[in-house]
Short mmCIF file of C-alpha atoms in Angstrom, two decimals:
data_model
loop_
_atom_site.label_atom_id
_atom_site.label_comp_id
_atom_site.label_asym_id
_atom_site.label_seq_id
_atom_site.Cartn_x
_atom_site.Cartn_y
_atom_site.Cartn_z
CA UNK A 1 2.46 45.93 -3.94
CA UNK A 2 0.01 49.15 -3.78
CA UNK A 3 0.91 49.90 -7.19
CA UNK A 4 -1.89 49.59 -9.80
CA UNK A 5 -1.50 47.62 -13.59
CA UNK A 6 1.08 45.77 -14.51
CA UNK A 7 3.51 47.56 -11.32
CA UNK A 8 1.10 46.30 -8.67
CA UNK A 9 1.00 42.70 -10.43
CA UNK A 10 3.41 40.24 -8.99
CA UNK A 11 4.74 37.34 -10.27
CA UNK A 12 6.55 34.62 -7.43
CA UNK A 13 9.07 32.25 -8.64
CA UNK A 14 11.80 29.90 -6.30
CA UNK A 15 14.99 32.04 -7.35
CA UNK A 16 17.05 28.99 -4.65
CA UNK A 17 17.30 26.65 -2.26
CA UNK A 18 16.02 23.20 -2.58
CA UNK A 19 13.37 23.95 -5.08
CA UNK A 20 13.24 20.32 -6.86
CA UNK A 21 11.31 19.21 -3.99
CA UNK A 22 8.99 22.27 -3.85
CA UNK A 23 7.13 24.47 -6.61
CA UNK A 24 5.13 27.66 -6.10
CA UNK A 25 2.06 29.06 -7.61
CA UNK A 26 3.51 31.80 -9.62
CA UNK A 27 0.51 33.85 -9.17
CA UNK A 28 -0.77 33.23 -5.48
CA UNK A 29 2.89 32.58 -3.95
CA UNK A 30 1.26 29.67 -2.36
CA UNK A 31 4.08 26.83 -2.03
CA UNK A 32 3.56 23.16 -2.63
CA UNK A 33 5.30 20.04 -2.22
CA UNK A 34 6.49 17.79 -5.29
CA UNK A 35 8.88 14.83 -3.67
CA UNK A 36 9.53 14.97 -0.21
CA UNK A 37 7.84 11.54 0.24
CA UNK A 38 9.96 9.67 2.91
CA UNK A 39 11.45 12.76 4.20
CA UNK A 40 12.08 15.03 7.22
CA UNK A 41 13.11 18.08 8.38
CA UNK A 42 13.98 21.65 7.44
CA UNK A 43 14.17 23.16 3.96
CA UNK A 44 15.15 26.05 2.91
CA UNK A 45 13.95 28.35 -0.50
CA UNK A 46 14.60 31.24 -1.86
CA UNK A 47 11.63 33.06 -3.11
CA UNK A 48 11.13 36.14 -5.30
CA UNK A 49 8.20 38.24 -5.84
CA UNK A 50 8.36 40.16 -8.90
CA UNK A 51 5.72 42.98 -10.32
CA UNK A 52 4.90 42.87 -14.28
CA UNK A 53 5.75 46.61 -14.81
CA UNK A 54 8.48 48.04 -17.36
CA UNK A 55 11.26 48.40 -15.17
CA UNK A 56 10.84 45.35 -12.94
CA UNK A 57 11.33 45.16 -9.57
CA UNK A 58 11.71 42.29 -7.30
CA UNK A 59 12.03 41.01 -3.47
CA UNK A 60 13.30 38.24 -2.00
CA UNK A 61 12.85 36.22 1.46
CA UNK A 62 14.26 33.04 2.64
CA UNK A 63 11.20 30.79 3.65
CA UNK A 64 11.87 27.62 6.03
CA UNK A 65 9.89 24.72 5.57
CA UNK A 66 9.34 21.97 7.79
CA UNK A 67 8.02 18.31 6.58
CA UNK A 68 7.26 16.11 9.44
CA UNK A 69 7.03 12.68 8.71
CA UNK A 70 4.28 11.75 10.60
CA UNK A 71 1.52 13.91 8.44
CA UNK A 72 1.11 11.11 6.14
CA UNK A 73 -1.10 9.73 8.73
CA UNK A 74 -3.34 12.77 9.38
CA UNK A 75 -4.11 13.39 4.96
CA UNK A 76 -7.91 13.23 4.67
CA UNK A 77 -9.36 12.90 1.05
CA UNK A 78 -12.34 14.85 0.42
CA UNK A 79 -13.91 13.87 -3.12
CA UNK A 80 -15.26 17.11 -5.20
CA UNK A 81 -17.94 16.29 -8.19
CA UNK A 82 -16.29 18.58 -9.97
CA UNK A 83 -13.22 18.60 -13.01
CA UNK A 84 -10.06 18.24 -12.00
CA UNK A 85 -9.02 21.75 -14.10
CA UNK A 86 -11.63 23.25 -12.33
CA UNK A 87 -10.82 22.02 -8.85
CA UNK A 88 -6.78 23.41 -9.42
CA UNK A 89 -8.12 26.98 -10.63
CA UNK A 90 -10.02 27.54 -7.42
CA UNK A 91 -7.65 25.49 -5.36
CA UNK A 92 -7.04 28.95 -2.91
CA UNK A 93 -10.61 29.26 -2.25
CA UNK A 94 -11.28 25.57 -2.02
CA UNK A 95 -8.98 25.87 1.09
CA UNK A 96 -10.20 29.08 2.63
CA UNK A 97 -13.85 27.52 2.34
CA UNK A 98 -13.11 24.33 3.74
CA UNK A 99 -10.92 26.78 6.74
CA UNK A 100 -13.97 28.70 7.49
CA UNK A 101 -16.26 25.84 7.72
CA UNK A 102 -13.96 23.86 9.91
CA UNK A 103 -12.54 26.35 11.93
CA UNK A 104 -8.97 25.25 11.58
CA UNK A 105 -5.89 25.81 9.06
CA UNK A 106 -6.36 23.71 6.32
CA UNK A 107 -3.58 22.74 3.92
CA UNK A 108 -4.69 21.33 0.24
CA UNK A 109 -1.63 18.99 0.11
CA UNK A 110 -2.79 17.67 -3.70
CA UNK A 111 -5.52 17.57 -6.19
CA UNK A 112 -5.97 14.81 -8.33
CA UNK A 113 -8.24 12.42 -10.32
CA UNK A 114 -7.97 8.73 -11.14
CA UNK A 115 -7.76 8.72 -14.64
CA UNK A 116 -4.29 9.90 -15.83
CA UNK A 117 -5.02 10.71 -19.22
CA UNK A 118 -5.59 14.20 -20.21
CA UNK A 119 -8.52 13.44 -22.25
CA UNK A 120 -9.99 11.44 -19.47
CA UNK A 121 -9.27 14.37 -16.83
CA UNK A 122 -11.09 16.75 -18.33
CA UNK A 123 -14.24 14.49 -18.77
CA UNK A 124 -14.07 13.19 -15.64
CA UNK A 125 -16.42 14.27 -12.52
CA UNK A 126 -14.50 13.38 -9.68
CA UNK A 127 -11.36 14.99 -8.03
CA UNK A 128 -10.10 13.63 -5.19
CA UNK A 129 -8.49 17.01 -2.42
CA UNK A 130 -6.06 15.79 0.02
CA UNK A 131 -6.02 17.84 3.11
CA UNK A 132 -4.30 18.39 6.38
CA UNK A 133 -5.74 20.61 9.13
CA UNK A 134 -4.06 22.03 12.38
CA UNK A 135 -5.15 23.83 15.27
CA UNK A 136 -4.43 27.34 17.12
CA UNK A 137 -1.40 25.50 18.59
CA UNK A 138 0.06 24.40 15.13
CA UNK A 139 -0.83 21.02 15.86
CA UNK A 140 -1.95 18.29 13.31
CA UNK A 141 -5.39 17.66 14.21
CA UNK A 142 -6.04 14.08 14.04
CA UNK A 143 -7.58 12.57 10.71
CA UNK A 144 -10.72 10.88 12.58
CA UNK A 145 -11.52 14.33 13.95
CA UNK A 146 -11.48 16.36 10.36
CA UNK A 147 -13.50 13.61 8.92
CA UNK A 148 -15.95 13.85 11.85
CA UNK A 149 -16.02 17.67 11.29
CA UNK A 150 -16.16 17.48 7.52
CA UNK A 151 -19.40 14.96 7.88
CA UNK A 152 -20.98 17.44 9.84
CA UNK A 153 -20.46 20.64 8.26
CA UNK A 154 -21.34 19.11 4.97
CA UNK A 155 -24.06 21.15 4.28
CA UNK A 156 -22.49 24.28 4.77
CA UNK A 157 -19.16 23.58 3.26
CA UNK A 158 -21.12 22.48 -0.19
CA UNK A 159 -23.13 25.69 -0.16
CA UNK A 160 -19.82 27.39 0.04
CA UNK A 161 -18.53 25.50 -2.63
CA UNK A 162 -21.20 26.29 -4.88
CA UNK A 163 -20.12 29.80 -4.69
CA UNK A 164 -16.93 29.18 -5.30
CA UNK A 165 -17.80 27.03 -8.78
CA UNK A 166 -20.89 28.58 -9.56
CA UNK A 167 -22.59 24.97 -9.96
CA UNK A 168 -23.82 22.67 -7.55
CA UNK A 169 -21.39 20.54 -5.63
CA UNK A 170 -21.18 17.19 -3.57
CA UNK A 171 -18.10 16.63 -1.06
CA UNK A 172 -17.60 13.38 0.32
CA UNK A 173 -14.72 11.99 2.87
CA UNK A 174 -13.21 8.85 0.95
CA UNK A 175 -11.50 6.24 2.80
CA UNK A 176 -8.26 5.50 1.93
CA UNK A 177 -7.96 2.20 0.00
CA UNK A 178 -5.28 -0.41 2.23
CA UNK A 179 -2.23 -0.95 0.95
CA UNK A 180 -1.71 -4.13 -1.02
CA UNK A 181 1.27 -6.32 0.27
CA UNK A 182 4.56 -5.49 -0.74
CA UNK A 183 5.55 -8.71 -3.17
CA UNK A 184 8.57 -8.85 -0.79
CA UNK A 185 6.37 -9.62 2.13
CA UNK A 186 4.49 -12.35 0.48
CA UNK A 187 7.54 -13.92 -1.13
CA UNK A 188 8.83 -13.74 2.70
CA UNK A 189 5.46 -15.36 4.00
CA UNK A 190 5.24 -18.26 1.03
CA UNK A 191 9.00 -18.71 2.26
CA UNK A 192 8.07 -19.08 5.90
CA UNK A 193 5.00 -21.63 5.23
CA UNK A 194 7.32 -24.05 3.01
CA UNK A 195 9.96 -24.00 5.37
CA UNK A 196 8.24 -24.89 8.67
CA UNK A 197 6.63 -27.60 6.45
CA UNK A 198 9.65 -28.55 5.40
CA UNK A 199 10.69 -28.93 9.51
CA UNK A 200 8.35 -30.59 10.19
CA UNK A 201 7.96 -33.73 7.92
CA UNK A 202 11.99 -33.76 9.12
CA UNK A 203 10.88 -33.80 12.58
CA UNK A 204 8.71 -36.69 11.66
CA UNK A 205 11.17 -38.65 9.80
CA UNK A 206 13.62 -37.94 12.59
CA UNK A 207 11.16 -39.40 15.71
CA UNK A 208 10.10 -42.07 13.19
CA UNK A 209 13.38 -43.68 12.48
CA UNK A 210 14.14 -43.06 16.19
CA UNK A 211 11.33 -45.28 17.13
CA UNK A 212 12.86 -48.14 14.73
CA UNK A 213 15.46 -48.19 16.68
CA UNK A 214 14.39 -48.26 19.78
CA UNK A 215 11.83 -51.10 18.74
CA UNK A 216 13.38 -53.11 16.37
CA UNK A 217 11.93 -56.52 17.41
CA UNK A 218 8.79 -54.73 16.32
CA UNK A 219 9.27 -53.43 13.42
CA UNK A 220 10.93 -56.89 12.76
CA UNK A 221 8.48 -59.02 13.22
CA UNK A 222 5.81 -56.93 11.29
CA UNK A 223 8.43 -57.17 8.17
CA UNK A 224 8.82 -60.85 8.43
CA UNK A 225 5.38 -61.68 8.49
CA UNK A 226 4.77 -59.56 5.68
CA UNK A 227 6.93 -61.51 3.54
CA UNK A 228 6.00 -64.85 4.43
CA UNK A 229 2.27 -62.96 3.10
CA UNK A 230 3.29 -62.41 0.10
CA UNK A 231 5.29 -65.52 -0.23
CA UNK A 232 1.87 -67.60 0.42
CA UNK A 233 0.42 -65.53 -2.12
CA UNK A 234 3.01 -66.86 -5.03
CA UNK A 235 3.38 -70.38 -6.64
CA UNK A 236 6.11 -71.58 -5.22
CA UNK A 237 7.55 -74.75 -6.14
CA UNK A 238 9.49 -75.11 -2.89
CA UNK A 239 6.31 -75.22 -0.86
CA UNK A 240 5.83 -77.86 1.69
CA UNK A 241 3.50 -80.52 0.71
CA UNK A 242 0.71 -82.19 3.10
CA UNK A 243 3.42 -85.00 4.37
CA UNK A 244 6.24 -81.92 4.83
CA UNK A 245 8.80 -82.72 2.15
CA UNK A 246 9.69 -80.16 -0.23
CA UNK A 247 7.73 -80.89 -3.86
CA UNK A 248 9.95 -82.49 -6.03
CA UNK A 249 11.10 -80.29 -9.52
CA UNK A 250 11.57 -82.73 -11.28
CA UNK A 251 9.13 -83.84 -13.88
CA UNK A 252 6.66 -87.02 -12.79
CA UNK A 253 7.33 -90.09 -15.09
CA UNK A 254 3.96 -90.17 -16.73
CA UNK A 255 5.10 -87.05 -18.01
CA UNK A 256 8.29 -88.15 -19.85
CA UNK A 257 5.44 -90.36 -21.53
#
């Protein structure tokens, strides 16, 4: 808008279309994503520009966004010593430095810090950028290659950086911490484990009893002479004595004495 004041000051807002999964910076235009996670395709919004003069006026364009689901695996997360606040009030020239330093399009896809609290945010030095990049072709340049590229202009994209916060500033590339196992997948594993234990003492009791069979004069024997062991082993009045009559129960006659 070439208009100076309050007429050349616009205002954008999503006036239709799918706008619970998108939101736009009312003062840059710049849309963002807020919960496409899992999805694909083509959406479409209605956006408005309006200027801040007395007798408003407005314009409106239909803008067509694509989310391919394959991005996720190209997000790199640059780590900022810097607030949080501070990081999301210079988020427009966070992205054109990182753009001129890399020599690509670069997309800030979110800005956020590890502590959720609001107290802690503010306090906290350290704000994580996640960033996508793409090439003259539109093309998703590969994650390994942006971190490669962000390692060696690292220099140069901190001194720009500095100018953009007035302050001295680190950037890092953070790995990405691996995803812990879904509880479904262990419960699925600990399943797994007891059942093919389970199979197999079966399998054992199965051959085992098989063999019994096959061999019972064996298995027999081995019985019988373990009972006449333990009968040895137990005073037993019907035992043989040295001449090989059975012993007598009945009391001897000195005994009735």
């Amino acid at each position: 808008d070439p208009d100076s004041g309050d007429n050349g000051r616009l205002q954008y807002s999503l006036v239709g279309g799918q706008t619970n999964e998108f939101d736009i910076n009312e003062k840059t235009g710049q849309i963002f994503t807020v919960s496409v996670a899992g999805k694909a395709g083509t959406f479409y919004l209605e956006v408005q520009a309006a200027d801040q003069g007395t007798r408003r006026l407005t314009a409106q364009t239909t803008v067509n966004v694509t989310v391919d689901s394959s991005s996720s695996s190209n997000i790199v997360m640059l780590v900022l010593n810097q607030k949080i606040s501070a990081v999301e009030r210079k988020r427009v020239e966070v992205q054109r430095v990182l753009e001129e330093k890399l020599g690509w399009n670069v997309y800030v896809l979110n800005i956020y810090s590890k502590e959720s609290d609001r107290n802690s945010r503010s306090s906290t030095d350290e704000t994580q950028v996640d960033i996508i990049a793409f090439d003259e072709a539109h093309q998703e340049v590969p994650a390994e290659d942006v971190k490669r590229s962000l390692r060696e202009q690292r220099g140069a994209i901190e001194l720009g950086l500095q100018e953009v916060f007035s302050a001295s500033v680190s950037a890092a590339v953070a790995e990405a911490p691996a995803a812990p196992a879904a509880p479904e997948s262990t419960a699925a594993i600990v399943l797994g484990v007891l059942l093919a234990c389970t199979f197999i003492a079966f399998l054992a009791y199965v051959l085992l009893d098989l063999t019994r069979k096959r061999y019972p004069r064996k298995y027999g024997k081995q019985d019988l002479v373990k009972k006449v062991d333990i009968m040895e082993g137990i005073d037993n009045p019907w035992a043989d004595d040295k001449n090989g009559s059975l012993k007598s129960l009945e009391k001897p006659e000195h005994m009735n004495n």
